Coordinates of C-alpha atoms in Angstrom, one line a residue:
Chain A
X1 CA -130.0 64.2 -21.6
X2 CA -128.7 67.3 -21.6
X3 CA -126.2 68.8 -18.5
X4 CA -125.5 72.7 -17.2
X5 CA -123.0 73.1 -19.4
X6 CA -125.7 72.5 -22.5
X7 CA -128.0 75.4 -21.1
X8 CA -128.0 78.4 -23.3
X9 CA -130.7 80.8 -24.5
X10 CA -132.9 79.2 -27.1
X11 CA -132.3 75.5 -25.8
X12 CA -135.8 73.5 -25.4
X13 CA -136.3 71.0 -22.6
X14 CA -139.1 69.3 -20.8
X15 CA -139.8 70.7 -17.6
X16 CA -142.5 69.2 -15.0
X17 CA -143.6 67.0 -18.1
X18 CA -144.3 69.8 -20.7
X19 CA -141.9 71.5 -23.4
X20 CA -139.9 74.8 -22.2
X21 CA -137.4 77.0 -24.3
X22 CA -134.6 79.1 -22.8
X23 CA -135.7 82.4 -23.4
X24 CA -132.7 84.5 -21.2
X25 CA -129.4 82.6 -19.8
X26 CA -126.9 83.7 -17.6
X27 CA -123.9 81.7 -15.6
X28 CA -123.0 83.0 -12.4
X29 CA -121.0 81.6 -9.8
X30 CA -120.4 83.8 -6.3
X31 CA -116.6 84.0 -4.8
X32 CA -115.4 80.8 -5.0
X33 CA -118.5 79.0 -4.2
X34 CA -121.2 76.7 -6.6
X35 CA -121.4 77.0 -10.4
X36 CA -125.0 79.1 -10.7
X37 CA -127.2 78.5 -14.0
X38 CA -130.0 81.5 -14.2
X39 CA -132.9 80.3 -16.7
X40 CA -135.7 82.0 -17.4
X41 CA -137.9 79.5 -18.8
X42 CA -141.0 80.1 -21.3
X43 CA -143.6 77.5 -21.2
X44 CA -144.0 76.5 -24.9
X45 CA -147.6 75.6 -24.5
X46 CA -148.9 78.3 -22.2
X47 CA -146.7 80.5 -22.6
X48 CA -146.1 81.6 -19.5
X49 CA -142.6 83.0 -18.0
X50 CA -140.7 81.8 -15.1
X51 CA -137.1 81.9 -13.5
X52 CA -135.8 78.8 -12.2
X53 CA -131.9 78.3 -10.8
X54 CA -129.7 75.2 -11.3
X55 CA -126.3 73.8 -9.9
X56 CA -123.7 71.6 -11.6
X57 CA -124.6 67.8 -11.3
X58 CA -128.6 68.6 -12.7
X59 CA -129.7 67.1 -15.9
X60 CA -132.5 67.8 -18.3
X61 CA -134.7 66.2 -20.9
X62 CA -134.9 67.4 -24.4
X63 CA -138.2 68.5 -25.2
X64 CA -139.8 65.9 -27.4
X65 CA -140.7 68.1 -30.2
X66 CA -141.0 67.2 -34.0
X67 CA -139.8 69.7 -36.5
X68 CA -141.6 69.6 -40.1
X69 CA -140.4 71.1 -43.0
X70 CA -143.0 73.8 -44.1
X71 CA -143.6 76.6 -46.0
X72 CA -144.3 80.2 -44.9
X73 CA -147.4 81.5 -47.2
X74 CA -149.3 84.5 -45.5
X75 CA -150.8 86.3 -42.9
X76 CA -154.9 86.4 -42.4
X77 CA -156.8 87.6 -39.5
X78 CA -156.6 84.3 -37.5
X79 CA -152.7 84.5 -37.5
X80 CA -149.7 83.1 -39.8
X81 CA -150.1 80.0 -41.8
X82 CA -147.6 77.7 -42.9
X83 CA -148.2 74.6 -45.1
X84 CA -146.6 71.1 -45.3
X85 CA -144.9 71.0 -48.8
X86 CA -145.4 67.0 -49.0
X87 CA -149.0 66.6 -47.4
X88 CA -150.3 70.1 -48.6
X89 CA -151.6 69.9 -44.4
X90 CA -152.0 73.7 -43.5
X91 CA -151.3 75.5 -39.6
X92 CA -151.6 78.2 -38.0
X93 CA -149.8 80.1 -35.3
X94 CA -150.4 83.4 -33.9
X95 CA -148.1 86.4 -33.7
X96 CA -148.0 85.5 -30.0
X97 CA -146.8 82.0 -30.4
X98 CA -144.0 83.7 -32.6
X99 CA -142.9 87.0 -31.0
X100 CA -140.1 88.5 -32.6
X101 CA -139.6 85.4 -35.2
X102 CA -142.8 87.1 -37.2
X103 CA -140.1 89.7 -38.0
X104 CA -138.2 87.2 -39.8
X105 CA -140.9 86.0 -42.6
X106 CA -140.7 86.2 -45.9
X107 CA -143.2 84.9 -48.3
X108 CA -142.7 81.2 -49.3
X109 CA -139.6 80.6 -46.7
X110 CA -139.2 77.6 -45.9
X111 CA -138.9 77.1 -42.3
X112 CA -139.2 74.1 -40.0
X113 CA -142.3 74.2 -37.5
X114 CA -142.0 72.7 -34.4
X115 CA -144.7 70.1 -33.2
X116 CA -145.5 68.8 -29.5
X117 CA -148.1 65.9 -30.7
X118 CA -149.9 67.2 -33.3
X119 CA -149.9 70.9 -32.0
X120 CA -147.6 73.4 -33.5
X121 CA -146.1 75.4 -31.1
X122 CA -143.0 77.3 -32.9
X123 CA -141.1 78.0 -35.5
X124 CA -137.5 77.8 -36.6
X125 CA -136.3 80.1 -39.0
X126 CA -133.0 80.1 -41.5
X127 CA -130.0 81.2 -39.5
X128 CA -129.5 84.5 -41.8
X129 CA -132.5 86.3 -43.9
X130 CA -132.2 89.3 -45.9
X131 CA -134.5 92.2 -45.9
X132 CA -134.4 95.8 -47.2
X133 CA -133.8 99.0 -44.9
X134 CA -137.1 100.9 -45.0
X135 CA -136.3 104.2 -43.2
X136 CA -133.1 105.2 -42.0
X137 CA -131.2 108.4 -41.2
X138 CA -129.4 109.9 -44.0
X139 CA -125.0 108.8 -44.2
X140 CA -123.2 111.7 -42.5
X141 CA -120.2 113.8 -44.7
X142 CA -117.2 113.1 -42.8
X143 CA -118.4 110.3 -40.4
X144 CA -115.6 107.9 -41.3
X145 CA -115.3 106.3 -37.7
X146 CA -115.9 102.2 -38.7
X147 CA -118.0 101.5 -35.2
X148 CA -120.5 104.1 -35.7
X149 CA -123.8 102.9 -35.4
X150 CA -127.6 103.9 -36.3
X151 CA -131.3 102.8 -35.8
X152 CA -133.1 101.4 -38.9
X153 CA -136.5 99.7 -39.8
X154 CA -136.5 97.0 -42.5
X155 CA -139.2 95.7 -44.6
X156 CA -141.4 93.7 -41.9
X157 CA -141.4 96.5 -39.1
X158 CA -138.3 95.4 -37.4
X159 CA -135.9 97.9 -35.8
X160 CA -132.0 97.5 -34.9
X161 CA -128.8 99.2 -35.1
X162 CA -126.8 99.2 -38.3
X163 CA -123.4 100.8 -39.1
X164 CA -123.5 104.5 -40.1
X165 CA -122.4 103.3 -44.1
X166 CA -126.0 101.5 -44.5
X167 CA -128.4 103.3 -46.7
X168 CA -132.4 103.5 -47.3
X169 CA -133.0 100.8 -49.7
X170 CA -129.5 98.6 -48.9
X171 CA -130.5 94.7 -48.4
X172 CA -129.2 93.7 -45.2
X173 CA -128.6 90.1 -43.6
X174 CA -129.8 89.6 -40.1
X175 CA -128.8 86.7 -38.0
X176 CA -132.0 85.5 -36.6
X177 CA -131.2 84.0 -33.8
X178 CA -129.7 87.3 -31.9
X179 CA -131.8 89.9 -34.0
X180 CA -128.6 91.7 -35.0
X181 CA -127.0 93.3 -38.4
X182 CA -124.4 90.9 -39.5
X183 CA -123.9 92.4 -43.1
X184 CA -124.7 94.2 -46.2
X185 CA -126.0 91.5 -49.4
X186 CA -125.4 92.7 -52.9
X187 CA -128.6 91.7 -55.1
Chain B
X1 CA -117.1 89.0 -45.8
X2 CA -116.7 91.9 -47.5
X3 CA -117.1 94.3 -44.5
X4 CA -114.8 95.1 -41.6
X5 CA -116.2 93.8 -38.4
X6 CA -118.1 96.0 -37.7
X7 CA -118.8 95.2 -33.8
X8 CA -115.1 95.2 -32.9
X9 CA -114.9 98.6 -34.5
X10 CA -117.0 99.8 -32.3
X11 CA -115.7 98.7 -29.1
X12 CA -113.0 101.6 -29.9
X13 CA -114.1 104.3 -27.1
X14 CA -114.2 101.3 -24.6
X15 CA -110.7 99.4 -25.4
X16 CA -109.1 103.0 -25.1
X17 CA -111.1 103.5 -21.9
X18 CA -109.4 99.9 -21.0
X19 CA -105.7 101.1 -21.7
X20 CA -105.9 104.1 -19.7
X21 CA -106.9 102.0 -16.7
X22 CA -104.4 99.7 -16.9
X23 CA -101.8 102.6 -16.8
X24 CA -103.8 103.8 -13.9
X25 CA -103.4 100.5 -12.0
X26 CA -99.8 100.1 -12.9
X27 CA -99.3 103.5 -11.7
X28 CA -100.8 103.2 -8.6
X29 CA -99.0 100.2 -7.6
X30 CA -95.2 101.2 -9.1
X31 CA -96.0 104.7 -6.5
X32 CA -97.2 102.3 -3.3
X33 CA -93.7 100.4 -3.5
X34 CA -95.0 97.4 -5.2
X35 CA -92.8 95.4 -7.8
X36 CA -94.9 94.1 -10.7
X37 CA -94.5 90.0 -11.6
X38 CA -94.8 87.8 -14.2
X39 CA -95.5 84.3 -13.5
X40 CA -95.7 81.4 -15.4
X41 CA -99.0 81.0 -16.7
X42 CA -98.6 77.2 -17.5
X43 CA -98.3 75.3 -14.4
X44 CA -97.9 71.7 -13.3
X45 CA -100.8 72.4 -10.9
X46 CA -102.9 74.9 -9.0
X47 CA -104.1 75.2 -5.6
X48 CA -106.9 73.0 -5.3
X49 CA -110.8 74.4 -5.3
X50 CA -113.1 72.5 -5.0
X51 CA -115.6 74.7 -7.6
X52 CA -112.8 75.7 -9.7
X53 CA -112.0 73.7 -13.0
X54 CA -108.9 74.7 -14.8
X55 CA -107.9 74.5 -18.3
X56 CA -105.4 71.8 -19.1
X57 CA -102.5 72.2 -21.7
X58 CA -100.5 69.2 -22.1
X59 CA -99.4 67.4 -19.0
X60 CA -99.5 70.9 -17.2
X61 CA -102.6 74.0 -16.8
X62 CA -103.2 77.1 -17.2
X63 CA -103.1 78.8 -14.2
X64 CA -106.5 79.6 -12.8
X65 CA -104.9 82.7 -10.7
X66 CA -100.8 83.6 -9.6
X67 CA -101.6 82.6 -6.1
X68 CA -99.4 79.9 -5.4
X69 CA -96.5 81.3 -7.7
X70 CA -97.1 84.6 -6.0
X71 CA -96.8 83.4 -2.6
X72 CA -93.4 81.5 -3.2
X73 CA -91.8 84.8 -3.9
X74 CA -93.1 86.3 -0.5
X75 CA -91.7 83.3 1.0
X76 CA -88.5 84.3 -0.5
X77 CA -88.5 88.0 0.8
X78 CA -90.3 90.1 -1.6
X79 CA -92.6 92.3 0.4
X80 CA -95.0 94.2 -2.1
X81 CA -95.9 92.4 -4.9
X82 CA -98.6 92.7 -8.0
X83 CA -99.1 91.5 -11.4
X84 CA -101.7 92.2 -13.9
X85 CA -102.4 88.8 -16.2
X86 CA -104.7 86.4 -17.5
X87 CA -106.0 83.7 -15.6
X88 CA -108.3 80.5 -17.0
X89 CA -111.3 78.9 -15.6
X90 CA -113.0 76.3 -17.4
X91 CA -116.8 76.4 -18.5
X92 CA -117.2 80.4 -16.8
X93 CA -119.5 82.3 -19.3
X94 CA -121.8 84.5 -18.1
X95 CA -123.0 88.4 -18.3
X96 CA -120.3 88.7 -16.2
X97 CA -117.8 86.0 -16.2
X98 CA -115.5 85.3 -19.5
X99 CA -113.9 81.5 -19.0
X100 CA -109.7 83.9 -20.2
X101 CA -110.2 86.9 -18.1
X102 CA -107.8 89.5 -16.7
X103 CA -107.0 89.0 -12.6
X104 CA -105.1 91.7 -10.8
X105 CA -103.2 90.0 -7.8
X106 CA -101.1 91.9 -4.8
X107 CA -99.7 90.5 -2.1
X108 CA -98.3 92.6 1.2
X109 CA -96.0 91.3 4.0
X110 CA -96.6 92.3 7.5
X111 CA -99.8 93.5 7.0
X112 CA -103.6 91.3 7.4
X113 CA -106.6 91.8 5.3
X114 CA -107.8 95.3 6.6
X115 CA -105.0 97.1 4.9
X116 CA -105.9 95.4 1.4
X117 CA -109.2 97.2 2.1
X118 CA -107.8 100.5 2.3
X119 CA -105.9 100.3 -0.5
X120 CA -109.3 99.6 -2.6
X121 CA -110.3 102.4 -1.8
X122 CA -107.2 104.5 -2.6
X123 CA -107.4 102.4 -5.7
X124 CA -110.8 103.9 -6.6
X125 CA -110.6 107.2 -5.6
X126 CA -107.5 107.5 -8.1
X127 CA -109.3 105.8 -11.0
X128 CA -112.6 107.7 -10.3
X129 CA -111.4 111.6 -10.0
X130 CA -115.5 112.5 -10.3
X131 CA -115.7 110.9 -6.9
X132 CA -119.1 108.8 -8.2
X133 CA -120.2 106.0 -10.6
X134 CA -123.5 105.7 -11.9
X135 CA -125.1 102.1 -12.6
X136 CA -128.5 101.3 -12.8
X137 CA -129.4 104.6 -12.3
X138 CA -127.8 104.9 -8.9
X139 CA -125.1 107.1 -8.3
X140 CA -122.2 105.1 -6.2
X141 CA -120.3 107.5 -3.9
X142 CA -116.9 106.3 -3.5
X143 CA -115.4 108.6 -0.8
X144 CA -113.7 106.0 1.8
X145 CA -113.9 105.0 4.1
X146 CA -116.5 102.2 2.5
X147 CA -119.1 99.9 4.1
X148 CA -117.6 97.0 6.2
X149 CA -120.7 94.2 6.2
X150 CA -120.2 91.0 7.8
X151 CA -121.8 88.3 6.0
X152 CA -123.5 87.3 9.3
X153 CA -125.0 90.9 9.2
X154 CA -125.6 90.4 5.3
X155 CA -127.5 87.7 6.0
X156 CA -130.1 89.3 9.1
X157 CA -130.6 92.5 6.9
X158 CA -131.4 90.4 3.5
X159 CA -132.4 87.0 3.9
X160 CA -134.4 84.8 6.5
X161 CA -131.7 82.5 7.3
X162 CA -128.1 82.5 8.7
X163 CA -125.1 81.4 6.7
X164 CA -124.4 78.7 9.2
X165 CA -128.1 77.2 8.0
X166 CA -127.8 77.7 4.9
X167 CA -124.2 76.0 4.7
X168 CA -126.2 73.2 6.6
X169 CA -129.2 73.1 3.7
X170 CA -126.2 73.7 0.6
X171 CA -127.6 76.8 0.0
X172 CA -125.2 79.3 1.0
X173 CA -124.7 80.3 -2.6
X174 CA -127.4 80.9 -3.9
X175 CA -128.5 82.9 -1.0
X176 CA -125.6 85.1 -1.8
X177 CA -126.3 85.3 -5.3
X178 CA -129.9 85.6 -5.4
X179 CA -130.5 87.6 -2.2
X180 CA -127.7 89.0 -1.2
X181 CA -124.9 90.6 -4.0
X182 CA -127.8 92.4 -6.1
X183 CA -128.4 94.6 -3.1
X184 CA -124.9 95.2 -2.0
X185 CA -122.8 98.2 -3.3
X186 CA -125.0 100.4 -4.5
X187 CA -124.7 103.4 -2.7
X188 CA -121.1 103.1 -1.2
X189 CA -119.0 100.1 -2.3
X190 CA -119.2 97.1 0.4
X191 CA -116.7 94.7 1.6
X192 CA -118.4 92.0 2.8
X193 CA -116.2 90.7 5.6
X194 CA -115.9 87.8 7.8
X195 CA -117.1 84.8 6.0
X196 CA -117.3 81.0 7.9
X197 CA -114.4 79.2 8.4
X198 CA -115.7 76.3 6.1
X199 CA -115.0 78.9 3.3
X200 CA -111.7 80.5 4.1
X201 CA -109.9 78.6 1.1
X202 CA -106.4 80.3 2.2
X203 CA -107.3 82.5 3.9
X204 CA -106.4 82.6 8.2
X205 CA -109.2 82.3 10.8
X206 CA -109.5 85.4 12.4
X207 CA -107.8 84.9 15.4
X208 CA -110.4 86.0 18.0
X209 CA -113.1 84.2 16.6
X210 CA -112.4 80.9 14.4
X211 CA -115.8 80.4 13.4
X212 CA -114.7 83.1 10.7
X213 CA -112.2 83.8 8.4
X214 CA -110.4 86.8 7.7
X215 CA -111.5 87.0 4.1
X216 CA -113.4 90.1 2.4
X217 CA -115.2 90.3 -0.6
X218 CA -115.3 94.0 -2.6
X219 CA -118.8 94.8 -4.6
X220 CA -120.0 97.5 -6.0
X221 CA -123.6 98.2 -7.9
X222 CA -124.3 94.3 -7.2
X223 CA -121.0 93.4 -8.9
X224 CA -118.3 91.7 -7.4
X225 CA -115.0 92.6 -8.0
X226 CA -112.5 91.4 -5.5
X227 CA -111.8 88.8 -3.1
X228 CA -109.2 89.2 -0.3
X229 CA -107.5 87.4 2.3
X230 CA -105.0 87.6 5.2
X231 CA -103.3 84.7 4.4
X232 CA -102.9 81.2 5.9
X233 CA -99.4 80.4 7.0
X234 CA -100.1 77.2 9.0
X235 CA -98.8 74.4 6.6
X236 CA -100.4 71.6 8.1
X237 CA -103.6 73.5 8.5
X238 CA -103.3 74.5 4.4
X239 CA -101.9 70.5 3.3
X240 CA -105.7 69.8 5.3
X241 CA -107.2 72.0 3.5
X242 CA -106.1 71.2 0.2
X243 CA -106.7 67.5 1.0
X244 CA -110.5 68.7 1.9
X245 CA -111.0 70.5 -1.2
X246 CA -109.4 67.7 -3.3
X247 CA -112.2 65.5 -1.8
X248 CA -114.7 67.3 -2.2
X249 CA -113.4 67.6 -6.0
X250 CA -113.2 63.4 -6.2
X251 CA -117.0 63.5 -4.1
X252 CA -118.5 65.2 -7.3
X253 CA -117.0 63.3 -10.0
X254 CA -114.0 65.9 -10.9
X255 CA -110.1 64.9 -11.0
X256 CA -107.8 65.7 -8.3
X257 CA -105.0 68.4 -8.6
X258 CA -101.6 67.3 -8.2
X259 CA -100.5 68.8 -4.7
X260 CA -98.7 71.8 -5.4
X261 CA -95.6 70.2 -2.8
X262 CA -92.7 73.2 -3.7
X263 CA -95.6 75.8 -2.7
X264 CA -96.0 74.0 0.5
X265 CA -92.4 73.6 1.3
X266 CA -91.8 77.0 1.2
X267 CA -94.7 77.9 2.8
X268 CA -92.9 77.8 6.0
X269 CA -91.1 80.6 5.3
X270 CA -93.9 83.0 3.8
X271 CA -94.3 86.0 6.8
X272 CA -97.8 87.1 8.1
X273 CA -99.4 88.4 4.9
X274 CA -102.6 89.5 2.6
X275 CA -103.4 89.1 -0.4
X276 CA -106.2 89.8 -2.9
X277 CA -107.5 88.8 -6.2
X278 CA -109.2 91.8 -8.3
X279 CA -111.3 90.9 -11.8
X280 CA -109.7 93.8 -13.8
X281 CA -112.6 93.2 -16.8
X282 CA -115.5 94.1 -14.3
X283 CA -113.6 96.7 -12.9
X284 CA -113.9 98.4 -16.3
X285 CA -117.2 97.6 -16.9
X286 CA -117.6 99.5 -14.1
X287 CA -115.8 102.3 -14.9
X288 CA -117.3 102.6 -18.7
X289 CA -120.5 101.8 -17.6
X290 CA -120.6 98.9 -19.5
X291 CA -123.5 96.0 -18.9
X292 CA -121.7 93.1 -20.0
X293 CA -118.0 92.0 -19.8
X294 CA -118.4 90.9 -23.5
X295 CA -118.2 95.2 -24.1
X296 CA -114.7 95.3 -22.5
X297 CA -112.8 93.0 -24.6
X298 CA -112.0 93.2 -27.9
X299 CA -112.8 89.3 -28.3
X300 CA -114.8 87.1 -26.4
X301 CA -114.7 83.2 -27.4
X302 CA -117.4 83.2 -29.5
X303 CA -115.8 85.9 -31.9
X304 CA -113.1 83.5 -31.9

């Protein structure tokens, strides 16, 4: 079982009998009152969003969710298909089911899909994957300041801030799980 | 990694913002007559809350604010006091709660919590020369003199319950959280005043009416940024208290504090008095327009 001090974005539990994941988290706690847990809960099968509150003392149920080891091979018109390297079992998921994780694919990755029953509902990625800077504005002469930032767009269609220094073409790590620029990769 | 962080470099333009308040504060204090303090920051105990965990560190804690130490030194004499430090409170991380966070604390002799308000908002006036913040895209005016909102009224003009009924159904927090503070504050800064005596902490009952206590809250744009008492001087009335909260700790499965007894000995002396806790990191947040506390330090745990 998991307590409020386990609740974070990202976490997966069961709520009202079906799987839910974390998708924004914030503690709060007015003057010196009650410990306050914001969730805003996605419904893993329907999808649907909600906001639901709870107070120290509450406990939760892991979702009971399989993860099998897959591999990532392409994108057709029905959506992005993955296949079981040991069974050769192919599924599916659509670019809704992933959101901003589609970002994140590279051919043959292997990634871990997430199963409620025999339905895959998810996807966890590597913690860090690399891809290249696509389009990005040009290094300024003389802008030496270390926090500077910039928008860029890498390889899949993904845009985010990187530091002034990074270049068209650079290779870039991105930490998956927050969506940000963690460093530049030598090839 | 062969790059410099390159997140902490660019907190520069805030952590310079940050120095030049703290100089402010200072300032304003050293010109108002107020001696600056440091107190221990590892104690043997701290005044016991029932919602408030501290940190331990050995046998002792870390303080979870410079109340108690504080308060012994206006029992001893010292009229105007302040001191800018960290505090620790286990388990708080939020958008707008770090668990090591920066408290500014002055006390006043003589003086009950209505003159704590006016100094926020001589505070404020000093530290915002433009006269307006902007958050949210709503421009705050801060010309005093600011709102004064009981939380009675807070409740009729946000909310379809009273705080006596929702202290009755446990809810009382969340009412506050949910329906009250992200409405309060945004065009003026609002001291929310008068909250039920079941809530005073230290704070004294307000003398003509002790269903309430003479405790105030400060928020601005939603945020709140101070909390403000005249203080209790009744020892028997604060060793009750204490024993209250401390049950209510050992109700919900926490430890008990070890009575802070030299506090309460020298309570008898301490002279009619208010006092007031200020968060220092929302206060900047505020003042660089920052959206999270995380962009006013340089390191938050996780960078740790």
């Amino acid at each position: 079982m998991y307590s409020c001090s386990d609740l974070k974005k990202g976490l997966k539990l069961m709520v009202d009998g079906e799987p839910h994941v974390i998708v924004a988290f914030d503690f709060t706690k007015p003057g010196k009152g009650q410990a306050l847990y914001k969730c805003k809960l996605r419904n893993m099968i329907t999808g649907s969003l909600f906001d639901r509150t709870y107070r120290s003392g509450e406990s939760f149920e892991p979702a009971s969710l399989e993860d099998r080891d897959m591999q990532y091979l392409y994108q057709d018109e029905t959506g992005y298909v993955f296949m079981d390297q040991k069974t050769f079992e192919q599924v599916t998921l659509t670019e809704e089911t992933l959101g901003d994780d589609k970002y994140f694919l590279i051919d043959n990755m292997d990634v871990k899909v997430l199963m409620f029953g025999d339905r895959a509902i998810g996807i966890t990625l590597p913690n860090f994957v690399n891809l290249k800077v696509t389009q990005t504005d040009p290094w300024v002469k003389g802008d030496t300041a270390a926090g500077n930032n910039k928008p860029a767009t890498v390889e899949t269609g993904y845009s985010l801030q990187v530091p002034s220094f990074v270049e068209e073409g650079d290779l870039i790590q991105i930490d998956t799980r927050t969506g940000a620029y963690n460093t530049r990769v030598k090839e | 990694m062969a790059e410099p962080n390159w997140r902490l470099a660019g907190k520069r333009a805030k952590l310079i913002e940050r120095a030049r308040i703290m100089q402010m504060i200072r300032a304003f204090f050293i010109d108002h007559g107020y001696l600056e303090v440091e107190t221990p920051h590892r104690v043997p105990g701290n005044a016991p809350e029932a919602y408030i965990e501290p940190e331990t560190s050995g046998n002792w804690f870390l303080h979870t604010s410079p109340e108690l130490a504080m308060k012994r030194l206006l029992a001893a004499g010292y009229e105007r006091l302040f001191q800018i430090c960290r505090c620790w409170r286990s388990a708080e991380r939020g958008r707008r709660h770090l668990p090591e966070f920066t408290l500014l604390e002055w006390y006043r002799a003589q003086v009950d919590y209505t003159a704590l308000m006016t100094e926020c908002e001589q505070l404020l006036t000093g530290l915002v020369p433009s006269g307006s913040l902007t958050r949210q895209g709503h421009t705050i005016d801060i010309t005093p003199p600011w709102e004064r909102l009981t939380v009675a009224e807070a409740f009729q003009r946000y909310t379809d319950t009273t705080p006596h009924r929702a202290l009755s159904d446990d809810r009382f927090d969340e009412v506050i959280s949910d329906e009250i503070e992200p409405r309060l504050g945004f065009d003026t800064p609002v001291f929310l005043i008068e909250y039920p005596a079941e809530l005073a902490a230290l704070a004294r009952k307000k003398p003509d009416n002790h269903r309430v206590a003479e405790r105030f809250e400060l928020y601005i744009a939603g945020l709140e940024i101070a909390n403000a008492f005249s203080e209790l001087t009744d020892v028997e009335e604060q060793r009750a208290r204490f024993a209250r909260e401390d049950e209510q700790r050992r109700s919900s499965g926490h430890p008990p504090y070890p009575s802070p007894e030299k506090f309460l000995n020298e309570m008898v002396y301490m002279p009619p008095a208010a006092g007031i806790a200020l968060g220092v990191d929302r206060l900047i947040m505020l003042l660089t327009g920052a959206a999270e506390i995380d962009e006013v330090v340089a390191f938050t745990p996780e960078d740790l």
